[in-house]
Coordinates of C-alpha atoms in Angstrom, one line a residue:
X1 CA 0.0 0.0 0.0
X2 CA 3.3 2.6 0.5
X3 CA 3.5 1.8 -3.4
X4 CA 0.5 3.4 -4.6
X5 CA 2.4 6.2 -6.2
X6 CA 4.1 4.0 -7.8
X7 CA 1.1 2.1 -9.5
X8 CA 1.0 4.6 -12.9
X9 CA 2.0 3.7 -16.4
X10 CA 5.0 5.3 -15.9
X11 CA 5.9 3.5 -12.4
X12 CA 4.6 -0.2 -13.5
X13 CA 7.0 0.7 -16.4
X14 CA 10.2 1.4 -13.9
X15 CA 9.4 -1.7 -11.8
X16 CA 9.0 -4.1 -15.0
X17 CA 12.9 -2.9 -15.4
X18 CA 13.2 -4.5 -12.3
X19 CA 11.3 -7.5 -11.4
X20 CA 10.2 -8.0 -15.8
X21 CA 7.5 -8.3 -17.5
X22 CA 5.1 -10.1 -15.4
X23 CA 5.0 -8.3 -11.7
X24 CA 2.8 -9.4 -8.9
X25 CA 1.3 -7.2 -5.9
X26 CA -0.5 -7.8 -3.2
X27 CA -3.0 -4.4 -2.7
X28 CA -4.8 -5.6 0.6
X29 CA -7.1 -8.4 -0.4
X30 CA -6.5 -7.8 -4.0
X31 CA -4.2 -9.5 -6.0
X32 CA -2.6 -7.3 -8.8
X33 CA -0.8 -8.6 -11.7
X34 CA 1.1 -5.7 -14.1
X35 CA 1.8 -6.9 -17.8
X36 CA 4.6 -5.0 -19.0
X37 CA 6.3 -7.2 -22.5
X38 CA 4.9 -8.4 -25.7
X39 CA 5.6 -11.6 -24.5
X40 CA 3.1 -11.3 -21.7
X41 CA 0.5 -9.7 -23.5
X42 CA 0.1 -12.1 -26.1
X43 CA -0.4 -14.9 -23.1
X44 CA -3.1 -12.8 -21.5
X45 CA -5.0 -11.2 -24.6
X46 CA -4.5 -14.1 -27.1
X47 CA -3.4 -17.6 -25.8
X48 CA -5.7 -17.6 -22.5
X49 CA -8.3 -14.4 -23.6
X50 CA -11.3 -16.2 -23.0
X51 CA -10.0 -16.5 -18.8
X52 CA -8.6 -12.8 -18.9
X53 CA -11.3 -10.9 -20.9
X54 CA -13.5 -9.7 -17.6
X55 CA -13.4 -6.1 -16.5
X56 CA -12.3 -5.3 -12.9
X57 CA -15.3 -3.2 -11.2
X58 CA -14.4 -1.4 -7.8
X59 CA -17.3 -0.3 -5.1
X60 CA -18.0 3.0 -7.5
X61 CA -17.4 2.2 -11.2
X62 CA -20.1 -0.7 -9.7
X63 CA -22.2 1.6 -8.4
X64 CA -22.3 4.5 -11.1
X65 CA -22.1 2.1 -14.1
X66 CA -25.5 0.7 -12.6
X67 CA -24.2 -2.7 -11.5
X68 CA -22.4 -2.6 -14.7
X69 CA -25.0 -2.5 -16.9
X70 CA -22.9 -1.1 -19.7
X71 CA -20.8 -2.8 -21.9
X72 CA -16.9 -1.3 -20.8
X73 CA -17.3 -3.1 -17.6
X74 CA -19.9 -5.7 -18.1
X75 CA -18.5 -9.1 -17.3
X76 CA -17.7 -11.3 -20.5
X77 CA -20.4 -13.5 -21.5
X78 CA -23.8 -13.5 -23.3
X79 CA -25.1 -10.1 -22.3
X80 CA -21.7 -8.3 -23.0
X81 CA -21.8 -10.0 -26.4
X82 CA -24.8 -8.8 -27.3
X83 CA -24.0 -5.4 -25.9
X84 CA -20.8 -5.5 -28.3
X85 CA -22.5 -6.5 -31.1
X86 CA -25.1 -3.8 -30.7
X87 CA -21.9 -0.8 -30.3
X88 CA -20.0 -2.4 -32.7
X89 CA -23.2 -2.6 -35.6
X90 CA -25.4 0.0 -34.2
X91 CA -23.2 2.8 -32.9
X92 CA -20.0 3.0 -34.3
X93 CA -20.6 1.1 -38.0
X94 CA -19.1 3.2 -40.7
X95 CA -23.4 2.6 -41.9
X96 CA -24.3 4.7 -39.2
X97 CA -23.4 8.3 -41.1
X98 CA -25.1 10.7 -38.6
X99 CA -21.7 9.9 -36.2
X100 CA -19.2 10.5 -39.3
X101 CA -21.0 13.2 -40.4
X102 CA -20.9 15.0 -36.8
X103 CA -16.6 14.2 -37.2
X104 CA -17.0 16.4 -40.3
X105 CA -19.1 19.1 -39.6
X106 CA -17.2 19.4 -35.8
X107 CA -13.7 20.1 -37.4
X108 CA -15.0 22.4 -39.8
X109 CA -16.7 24.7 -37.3
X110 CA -13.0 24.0 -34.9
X111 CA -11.4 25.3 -38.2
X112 CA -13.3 28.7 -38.6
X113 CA -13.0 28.9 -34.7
X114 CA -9.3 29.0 -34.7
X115 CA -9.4 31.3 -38.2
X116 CA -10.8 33.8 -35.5
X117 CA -7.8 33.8 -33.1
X118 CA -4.8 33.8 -36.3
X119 CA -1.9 35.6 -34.7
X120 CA -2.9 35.0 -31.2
X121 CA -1.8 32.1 -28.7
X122 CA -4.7 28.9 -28.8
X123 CA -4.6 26.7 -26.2
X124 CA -4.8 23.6 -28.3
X125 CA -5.6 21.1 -25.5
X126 CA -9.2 22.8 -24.8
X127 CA -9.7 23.4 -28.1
X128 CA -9.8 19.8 -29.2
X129 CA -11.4 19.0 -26.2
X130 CA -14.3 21.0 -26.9
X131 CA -14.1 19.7 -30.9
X132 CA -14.2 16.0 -29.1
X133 CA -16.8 16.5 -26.4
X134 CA -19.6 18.3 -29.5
X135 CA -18.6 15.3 -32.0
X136 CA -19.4 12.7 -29.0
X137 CA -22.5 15.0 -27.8
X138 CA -23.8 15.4 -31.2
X139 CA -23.8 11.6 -31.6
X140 CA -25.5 10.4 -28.6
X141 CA -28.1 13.1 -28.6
X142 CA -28.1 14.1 -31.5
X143 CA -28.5 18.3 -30.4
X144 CA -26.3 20.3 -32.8
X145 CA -27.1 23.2 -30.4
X146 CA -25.2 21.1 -27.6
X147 CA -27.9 22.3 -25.1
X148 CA -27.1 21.1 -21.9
X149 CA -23.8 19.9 -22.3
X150 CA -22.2 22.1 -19.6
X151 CA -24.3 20.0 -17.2
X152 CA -23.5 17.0 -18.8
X153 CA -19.9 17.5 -18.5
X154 CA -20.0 18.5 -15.1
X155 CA -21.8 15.2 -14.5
X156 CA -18.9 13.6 -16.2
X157 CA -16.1 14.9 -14.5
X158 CA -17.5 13.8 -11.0
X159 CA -18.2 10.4 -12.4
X160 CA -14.3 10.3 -13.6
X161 CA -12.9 11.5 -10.3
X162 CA -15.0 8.8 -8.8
X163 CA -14.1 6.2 -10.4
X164 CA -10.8 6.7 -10.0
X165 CA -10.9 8.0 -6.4
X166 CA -9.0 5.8 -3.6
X167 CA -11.6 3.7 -2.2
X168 CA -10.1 1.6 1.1
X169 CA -13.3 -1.0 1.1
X170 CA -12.0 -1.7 -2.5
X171 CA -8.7 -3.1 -1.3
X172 CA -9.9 -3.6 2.7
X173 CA -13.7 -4.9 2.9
X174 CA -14.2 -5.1 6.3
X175 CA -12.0 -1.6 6.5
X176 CA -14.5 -0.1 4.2
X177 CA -16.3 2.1 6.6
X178 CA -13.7 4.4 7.8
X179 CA -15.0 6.7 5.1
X180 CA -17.6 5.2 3.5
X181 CA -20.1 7.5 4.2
X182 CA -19.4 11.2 2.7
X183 CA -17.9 8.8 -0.1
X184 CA -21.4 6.9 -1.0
X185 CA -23.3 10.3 -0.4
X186 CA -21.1 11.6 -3.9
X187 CA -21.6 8.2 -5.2
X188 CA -25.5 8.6 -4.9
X189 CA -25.9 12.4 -5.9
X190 CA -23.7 11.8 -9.2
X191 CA -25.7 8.7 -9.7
X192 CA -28.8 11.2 -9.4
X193 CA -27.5 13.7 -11.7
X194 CA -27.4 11.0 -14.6
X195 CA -30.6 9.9 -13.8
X196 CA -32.1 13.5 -14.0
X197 CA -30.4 14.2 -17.5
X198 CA -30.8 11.3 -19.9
X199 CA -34.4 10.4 -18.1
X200 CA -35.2 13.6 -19.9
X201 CA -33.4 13.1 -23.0
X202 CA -34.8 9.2 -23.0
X203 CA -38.7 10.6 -22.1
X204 CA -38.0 13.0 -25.7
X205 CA -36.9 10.3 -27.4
X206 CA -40.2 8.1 -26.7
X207 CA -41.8 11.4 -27.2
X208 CA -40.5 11.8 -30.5
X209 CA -40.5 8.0 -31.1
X210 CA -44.4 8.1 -31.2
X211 CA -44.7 11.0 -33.0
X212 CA -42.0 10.1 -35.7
X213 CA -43.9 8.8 -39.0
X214 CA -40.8 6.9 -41.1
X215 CA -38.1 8.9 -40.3
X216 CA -40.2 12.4 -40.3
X217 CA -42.1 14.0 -37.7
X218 CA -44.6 16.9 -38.0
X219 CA -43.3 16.0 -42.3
X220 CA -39.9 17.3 -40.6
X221 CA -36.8 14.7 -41.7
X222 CA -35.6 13.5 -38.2
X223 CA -31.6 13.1 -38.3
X224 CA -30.9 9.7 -35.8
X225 CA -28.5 9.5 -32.9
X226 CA -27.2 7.1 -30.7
X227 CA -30.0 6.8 -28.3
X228 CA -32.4 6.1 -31.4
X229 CA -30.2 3.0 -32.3
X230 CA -30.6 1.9 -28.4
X231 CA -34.4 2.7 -28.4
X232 CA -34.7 -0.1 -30.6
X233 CA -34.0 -2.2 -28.6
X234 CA -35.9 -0.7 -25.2
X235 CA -38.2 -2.2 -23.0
X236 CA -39.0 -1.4 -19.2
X237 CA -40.1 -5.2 -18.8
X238 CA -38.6 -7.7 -16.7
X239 CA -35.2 -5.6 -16.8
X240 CA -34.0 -7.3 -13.6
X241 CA -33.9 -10.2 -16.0
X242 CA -32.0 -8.7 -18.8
X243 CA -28.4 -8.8 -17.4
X244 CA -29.0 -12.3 -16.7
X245 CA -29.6 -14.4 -19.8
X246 CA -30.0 -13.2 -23.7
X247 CA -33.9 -13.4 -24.6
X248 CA -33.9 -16.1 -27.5
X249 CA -37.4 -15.3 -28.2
X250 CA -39.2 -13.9 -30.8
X251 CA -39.1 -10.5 -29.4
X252 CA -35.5 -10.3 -29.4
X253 CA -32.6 -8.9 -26.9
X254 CA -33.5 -6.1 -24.5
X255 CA -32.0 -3.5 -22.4
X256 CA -33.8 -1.0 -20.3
X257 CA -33.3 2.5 -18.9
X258 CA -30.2 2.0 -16.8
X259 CA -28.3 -0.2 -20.0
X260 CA -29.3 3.0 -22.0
X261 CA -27.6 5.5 -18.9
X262 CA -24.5 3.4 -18.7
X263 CA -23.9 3.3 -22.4
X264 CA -23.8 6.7 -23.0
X265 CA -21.9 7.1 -20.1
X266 CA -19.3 4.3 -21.7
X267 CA -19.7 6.9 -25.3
X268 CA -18.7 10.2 -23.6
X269 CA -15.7 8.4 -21.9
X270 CA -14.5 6.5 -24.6
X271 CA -14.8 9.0 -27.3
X272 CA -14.0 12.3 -25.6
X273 CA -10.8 12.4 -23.7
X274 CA -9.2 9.6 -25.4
X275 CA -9.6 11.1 -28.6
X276 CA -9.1 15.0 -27.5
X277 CA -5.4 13.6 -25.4
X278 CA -4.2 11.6 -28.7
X279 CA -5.2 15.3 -30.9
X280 CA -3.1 16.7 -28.3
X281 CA -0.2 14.7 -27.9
X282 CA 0.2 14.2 -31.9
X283 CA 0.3 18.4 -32.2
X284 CA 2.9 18.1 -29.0
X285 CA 5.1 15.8 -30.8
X286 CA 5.4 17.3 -34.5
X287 CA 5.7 20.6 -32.9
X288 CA 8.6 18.9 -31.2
X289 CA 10.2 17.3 -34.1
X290 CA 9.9 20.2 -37.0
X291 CA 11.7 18.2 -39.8
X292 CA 8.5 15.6 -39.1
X293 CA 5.8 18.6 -38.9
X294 CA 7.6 20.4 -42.6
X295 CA 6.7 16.7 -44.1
X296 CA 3.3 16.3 -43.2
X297 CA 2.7 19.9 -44.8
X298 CA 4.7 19.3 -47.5
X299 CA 2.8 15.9 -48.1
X300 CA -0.7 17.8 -47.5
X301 CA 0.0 20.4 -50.0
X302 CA 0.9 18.1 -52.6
X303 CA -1.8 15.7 -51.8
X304 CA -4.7 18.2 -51.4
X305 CA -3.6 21.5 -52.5
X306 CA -4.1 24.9 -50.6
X307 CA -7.4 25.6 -52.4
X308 CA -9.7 23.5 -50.0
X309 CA -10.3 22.1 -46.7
X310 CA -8.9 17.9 -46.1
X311 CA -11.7 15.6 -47.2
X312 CA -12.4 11.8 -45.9
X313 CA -11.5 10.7 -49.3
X314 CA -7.7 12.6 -48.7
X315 CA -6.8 10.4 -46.1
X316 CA -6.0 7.2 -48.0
X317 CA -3.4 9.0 -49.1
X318 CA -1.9 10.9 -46.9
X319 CA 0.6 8.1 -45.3
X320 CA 3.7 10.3 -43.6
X321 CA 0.2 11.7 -41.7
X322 CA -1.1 8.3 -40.7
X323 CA 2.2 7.2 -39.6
X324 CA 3.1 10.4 -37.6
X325 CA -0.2 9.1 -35.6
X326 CA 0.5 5.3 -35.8
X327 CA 4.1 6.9 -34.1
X328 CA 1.9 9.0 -31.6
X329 CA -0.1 6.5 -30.3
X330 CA 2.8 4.3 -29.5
X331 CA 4.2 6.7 -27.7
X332 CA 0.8 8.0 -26.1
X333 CA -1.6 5.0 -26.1
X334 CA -5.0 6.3 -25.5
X335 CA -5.1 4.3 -22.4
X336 CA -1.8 3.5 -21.1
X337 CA -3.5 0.6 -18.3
X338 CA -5.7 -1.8 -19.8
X339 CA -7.9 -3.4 -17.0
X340 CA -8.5 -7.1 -17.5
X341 CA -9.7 -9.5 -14.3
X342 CA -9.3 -13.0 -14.2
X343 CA -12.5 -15.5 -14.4
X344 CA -10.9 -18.3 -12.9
X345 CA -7.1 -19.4 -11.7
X346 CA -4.7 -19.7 -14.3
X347 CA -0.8 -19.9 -15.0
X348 CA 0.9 -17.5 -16.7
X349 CA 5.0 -18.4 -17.0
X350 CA 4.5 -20.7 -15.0
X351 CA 3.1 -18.4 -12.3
X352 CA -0.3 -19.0 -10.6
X353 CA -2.8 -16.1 -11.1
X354 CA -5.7 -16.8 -9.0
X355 CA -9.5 -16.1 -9.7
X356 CA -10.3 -12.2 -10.0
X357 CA -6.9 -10.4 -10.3
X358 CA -7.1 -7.6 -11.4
X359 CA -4.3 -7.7 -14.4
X360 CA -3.2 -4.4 -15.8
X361 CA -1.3 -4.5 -19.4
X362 CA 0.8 -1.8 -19.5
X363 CA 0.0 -1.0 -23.7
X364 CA 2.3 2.4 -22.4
X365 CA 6.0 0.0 -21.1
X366 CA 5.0 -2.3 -24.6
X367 CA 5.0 0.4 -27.0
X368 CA 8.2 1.4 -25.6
X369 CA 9.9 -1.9 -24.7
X370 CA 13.4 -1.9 -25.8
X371 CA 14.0 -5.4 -27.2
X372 CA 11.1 -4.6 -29.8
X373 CA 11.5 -1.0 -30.7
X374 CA 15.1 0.8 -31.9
X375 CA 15.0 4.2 -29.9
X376 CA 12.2 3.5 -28.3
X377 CA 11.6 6.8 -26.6
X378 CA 11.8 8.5 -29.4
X379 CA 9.2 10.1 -32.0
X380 CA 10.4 8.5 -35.5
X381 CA 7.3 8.1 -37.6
X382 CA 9.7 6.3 -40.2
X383 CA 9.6 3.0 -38.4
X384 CA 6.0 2.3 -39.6
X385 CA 7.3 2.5 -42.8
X386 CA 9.2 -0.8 -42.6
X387 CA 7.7 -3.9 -43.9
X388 CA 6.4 -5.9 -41.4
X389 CA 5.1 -2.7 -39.1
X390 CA 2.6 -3.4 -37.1
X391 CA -1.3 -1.5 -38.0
X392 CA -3.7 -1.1 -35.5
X393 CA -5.5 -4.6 -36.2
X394 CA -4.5 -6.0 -31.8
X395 CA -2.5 -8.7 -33.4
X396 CA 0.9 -7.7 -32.9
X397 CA 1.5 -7.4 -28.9
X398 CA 4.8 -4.8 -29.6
X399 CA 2.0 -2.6 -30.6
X400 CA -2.1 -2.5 -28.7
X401 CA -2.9 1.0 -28.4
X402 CA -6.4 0.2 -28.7
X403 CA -6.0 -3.3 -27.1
X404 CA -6.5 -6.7 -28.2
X405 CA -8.8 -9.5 -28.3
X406 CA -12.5 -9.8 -27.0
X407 CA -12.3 -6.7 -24.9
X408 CA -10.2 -4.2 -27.7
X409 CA -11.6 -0.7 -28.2
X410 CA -15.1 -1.5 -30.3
X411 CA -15.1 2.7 -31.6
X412 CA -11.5 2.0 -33.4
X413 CA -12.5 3.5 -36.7
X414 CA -14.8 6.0 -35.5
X415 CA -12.1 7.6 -32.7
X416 CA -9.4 7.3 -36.1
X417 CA -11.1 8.8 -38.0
X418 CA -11.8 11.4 -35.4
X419 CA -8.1 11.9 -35.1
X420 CA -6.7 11.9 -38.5
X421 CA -9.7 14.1 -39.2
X422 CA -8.7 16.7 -36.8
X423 CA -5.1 16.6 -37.0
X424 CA -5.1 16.7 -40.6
X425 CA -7.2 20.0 -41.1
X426 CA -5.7 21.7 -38.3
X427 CA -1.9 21.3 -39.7
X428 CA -3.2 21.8 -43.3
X429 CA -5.4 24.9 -42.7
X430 CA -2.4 26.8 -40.6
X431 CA 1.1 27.2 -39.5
X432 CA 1.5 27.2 -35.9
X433 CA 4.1 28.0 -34.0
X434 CA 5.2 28.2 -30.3
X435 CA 4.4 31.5 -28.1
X436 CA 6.8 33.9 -26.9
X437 CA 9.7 32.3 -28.9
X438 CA 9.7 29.1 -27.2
X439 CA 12.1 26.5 -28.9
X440 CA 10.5 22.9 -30.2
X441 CA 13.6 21.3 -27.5
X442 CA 11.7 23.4 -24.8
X443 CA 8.3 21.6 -25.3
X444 CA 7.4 20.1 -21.5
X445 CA 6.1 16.7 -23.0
X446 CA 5.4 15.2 -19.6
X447 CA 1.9 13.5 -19.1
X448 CA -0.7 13.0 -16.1
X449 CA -2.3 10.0 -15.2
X450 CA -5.3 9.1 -15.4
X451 CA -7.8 6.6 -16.9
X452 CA -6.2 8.5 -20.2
X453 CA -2.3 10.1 -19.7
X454 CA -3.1 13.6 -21.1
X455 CA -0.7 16.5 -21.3
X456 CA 0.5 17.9 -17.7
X457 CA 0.7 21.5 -19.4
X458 CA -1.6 22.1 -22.0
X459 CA -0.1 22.3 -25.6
X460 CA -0.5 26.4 -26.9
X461 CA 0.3 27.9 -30.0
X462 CA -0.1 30.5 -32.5
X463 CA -1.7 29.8 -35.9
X464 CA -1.5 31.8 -39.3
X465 CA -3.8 30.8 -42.1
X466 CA -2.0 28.8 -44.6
X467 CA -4.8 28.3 -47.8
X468 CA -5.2 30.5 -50.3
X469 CA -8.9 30.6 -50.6
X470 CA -10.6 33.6 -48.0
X471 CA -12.2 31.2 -45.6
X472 CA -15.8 32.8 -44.3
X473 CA -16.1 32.8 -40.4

């Protein structure tokens, strides 16, 4: 317990130097197991993934994910299948062109916002921030006005210091009520909060649901969003039984209010900070490294011209772009700790892991293990040119910055294209350079850590326009 400070991306990454790839702690009660090499990885997420593909669930992610009725946390099995299947089809298919369309029309109006401020320091962190919290808004509730979202927000934040807050009942059951109380009085009024806003925003939807004549209502054309897919499948019956077994019936699989809540909830996270810190960090990095930044630039002019704004159809072809981010996220995996909890006891090395350990695979220490990267600490874009490089596919272990296996990130090409979206227009619509002479070598690139590991000091800079078309604001 005098290690906690040590139990970051960073730390687990420093001990595995140590004691290697395959560390074992003993947190109270609670077995923990840190994954730290390719070689490990691939034992956990590939050889024995059907035993390591549960999600560990402490006393508040429990709580606020309402008994984890969502799909992050859900515990593998029948019900988290189908609640896979109905993200990965439903929510985050490249069919479903109400979320790409919100990546588009986001970065355009970020664009014209930061046409505004030419000349004058940005702070690049909030900015994408704000581009990633209206794309993820816009596709859950579908409100290009993004009323309410300041609540929302707010409502998020509390649920992400909560979740991540040091709980002593997690790790000391029968220790648990020291401070239980002022701790499950937050727990209950963010729980509240939820339940106040999407109640309202599910009540509209069954509103407009009735009212809503093949895709029109009052003869208006109704534009879908993420809570429409989910209402398909919505039904306030028997939802105690729901979690328990998939209805083989004729009537289908069905969730209820709280699976609706803690889906969304599993959206915001997944598709806000993640993608906003990976925005972030790739600006960070080819600011850093200005030979690398003068090559995308070069590579976007010649690829797109100056006349226009990047398209979807530009990004096939823009590779020193895609592997400047392939590079990024090595460095700066979206979520350096990926939780995994044992079902049952296992060996691993020849080490026994028993039933629910919590096992947490660095993807951070992998992408920059030594014996499988030259340099690995630093930004080279140029070894993803190699043959053999590994893509984003979970199949090579030296590289799993979205994970691997049954539990890898299900909004893959949505949050991509999110990225390379963003990144693209921002470094093709202007120059930007760092305030108040700063040097690229005096960049502070050191991260927090969190659920994601975003920027300690936000990234700021100053843009100039770089097209030659007058762009409207």
């Amino acid at each position: 317990m005098t290690m906690m400070d040590q139990l970051t991306h960073r730390g687990l990454a420093q001990l595995a130097t140590k004691y290697g790839g395959l560390l074992h702690l003993q947190m109270g009660s609670l077995h923990v197991v840190a994954v730290s090499t390719p070689e490990m990885a691939r034992e956990v997420l590939q050889v024995q993934d059907g035993i390591f593909s549960n999600r560990p669930a402490n006393v508040a992610i429990a709580y606020l994910t309402y008994d984890r009725a969502d799909m992050a946390f859900a515990d593998y099995g029948p019900f988290w299948r189908q609640m896979r299947k109905i993200c990965v089809i439903k929510l985050f298919s490249r069919r479903r062109a109400e979320s790409w369309a919100s990546v588009r029309e986001e970065v355009d109006l970020t664009v014209r916002t930061v046409m505004k401020k030419t000349g004058v320091p940005v702070n690049i962190g909030e900015l994408v921030f704000s581009l990633t919290r209206n794309i993820t808004y816009r596709a859950a509730f579908g409100s290009f006005s993004h009323d309410g979202q300041d609540e929302f927000v707010e409502i998020m934040q509390e649920f992400s210091k909560l979740f991540g807050a040091f709980n002593l009942a997690d790790f000391i059951p029968w220790l648990g009520w020291i401070h239980a109380n002022e701790f499950n009085r937050r727990l209950a009024r963010a729980r509240e909060s939820l339940d106040e806003f999407i109640d309202t925003i599910i009540d509209d939807h069954l509103a407009k649901k009735r009212g809503n004549t093949e895709g029109k209502l009052d003869g208006v054309e109704v534009e879908s969003d993420m809570v429409d897919e989910l209402m398909a499948f919505y039904s306030e019956e028997d939802a105690s039984a729901t979690k328990k077994y998939v209805d083989d019936s004729q009537s289908g699989f069905k969730i209820n209010r709280d699976h609706i809540k803690a889906l969304i909830m599993d959206i915001m996270f997944g598709g806000t900070e993640t993608v906003a810190s990976a925005i972030e960090w790739a600006m960070s990095e080819l600011m850093k490294s200005p030979e690398d930044l003068k090559k995308v630039q070069q590579e976007l002019s010649d690829k797109v011209g100056l006349t226009r704004f990047v398209h979807e159809s530009d990004l096939e072809n823009l590779t020193y772009l895609k592997i400047c981010i392939k590079e990024t996220l090595r460095l700066h995996p979206p979520i350096p700790l990926l939780l995994h909890e044992t079902a049952e006891d296992s060996v691993v090395s020849g080490y026994r892991i028993p039933a629910k350990s919590r096992v947490m695979i660095n993807a951070y220490a992998i992408g920059r293990d030594p014996s499988s990267w030259e340099d690995p600490d630093t930004f080279k874009p140029s070894r993803f040119l190699n043959d053999g490089a590994p893509d984003f596919k979970g199949n090579d272990f030296k590289y799993i910055p979205f994970g691997s296996g049954r539990r890898s990130c299900p909004g893959m090409q949505l949050g991509l294209y999110a990225l390379e979206l963003s990144v693209a227009n921002l470094l093709h619509c202007f120059n930007w350079v760092l305030p108040d002479g700063m040097k690229p070598s005096e960049l502070d690139m050191e991260d927090m850590f969190g659920l994601t590991a975003p920027r300690v000091i936000r990234l700021v800079a100053v843009p100039s326009y770089r097209l030659t078309f007058p762009l409207k604001v």
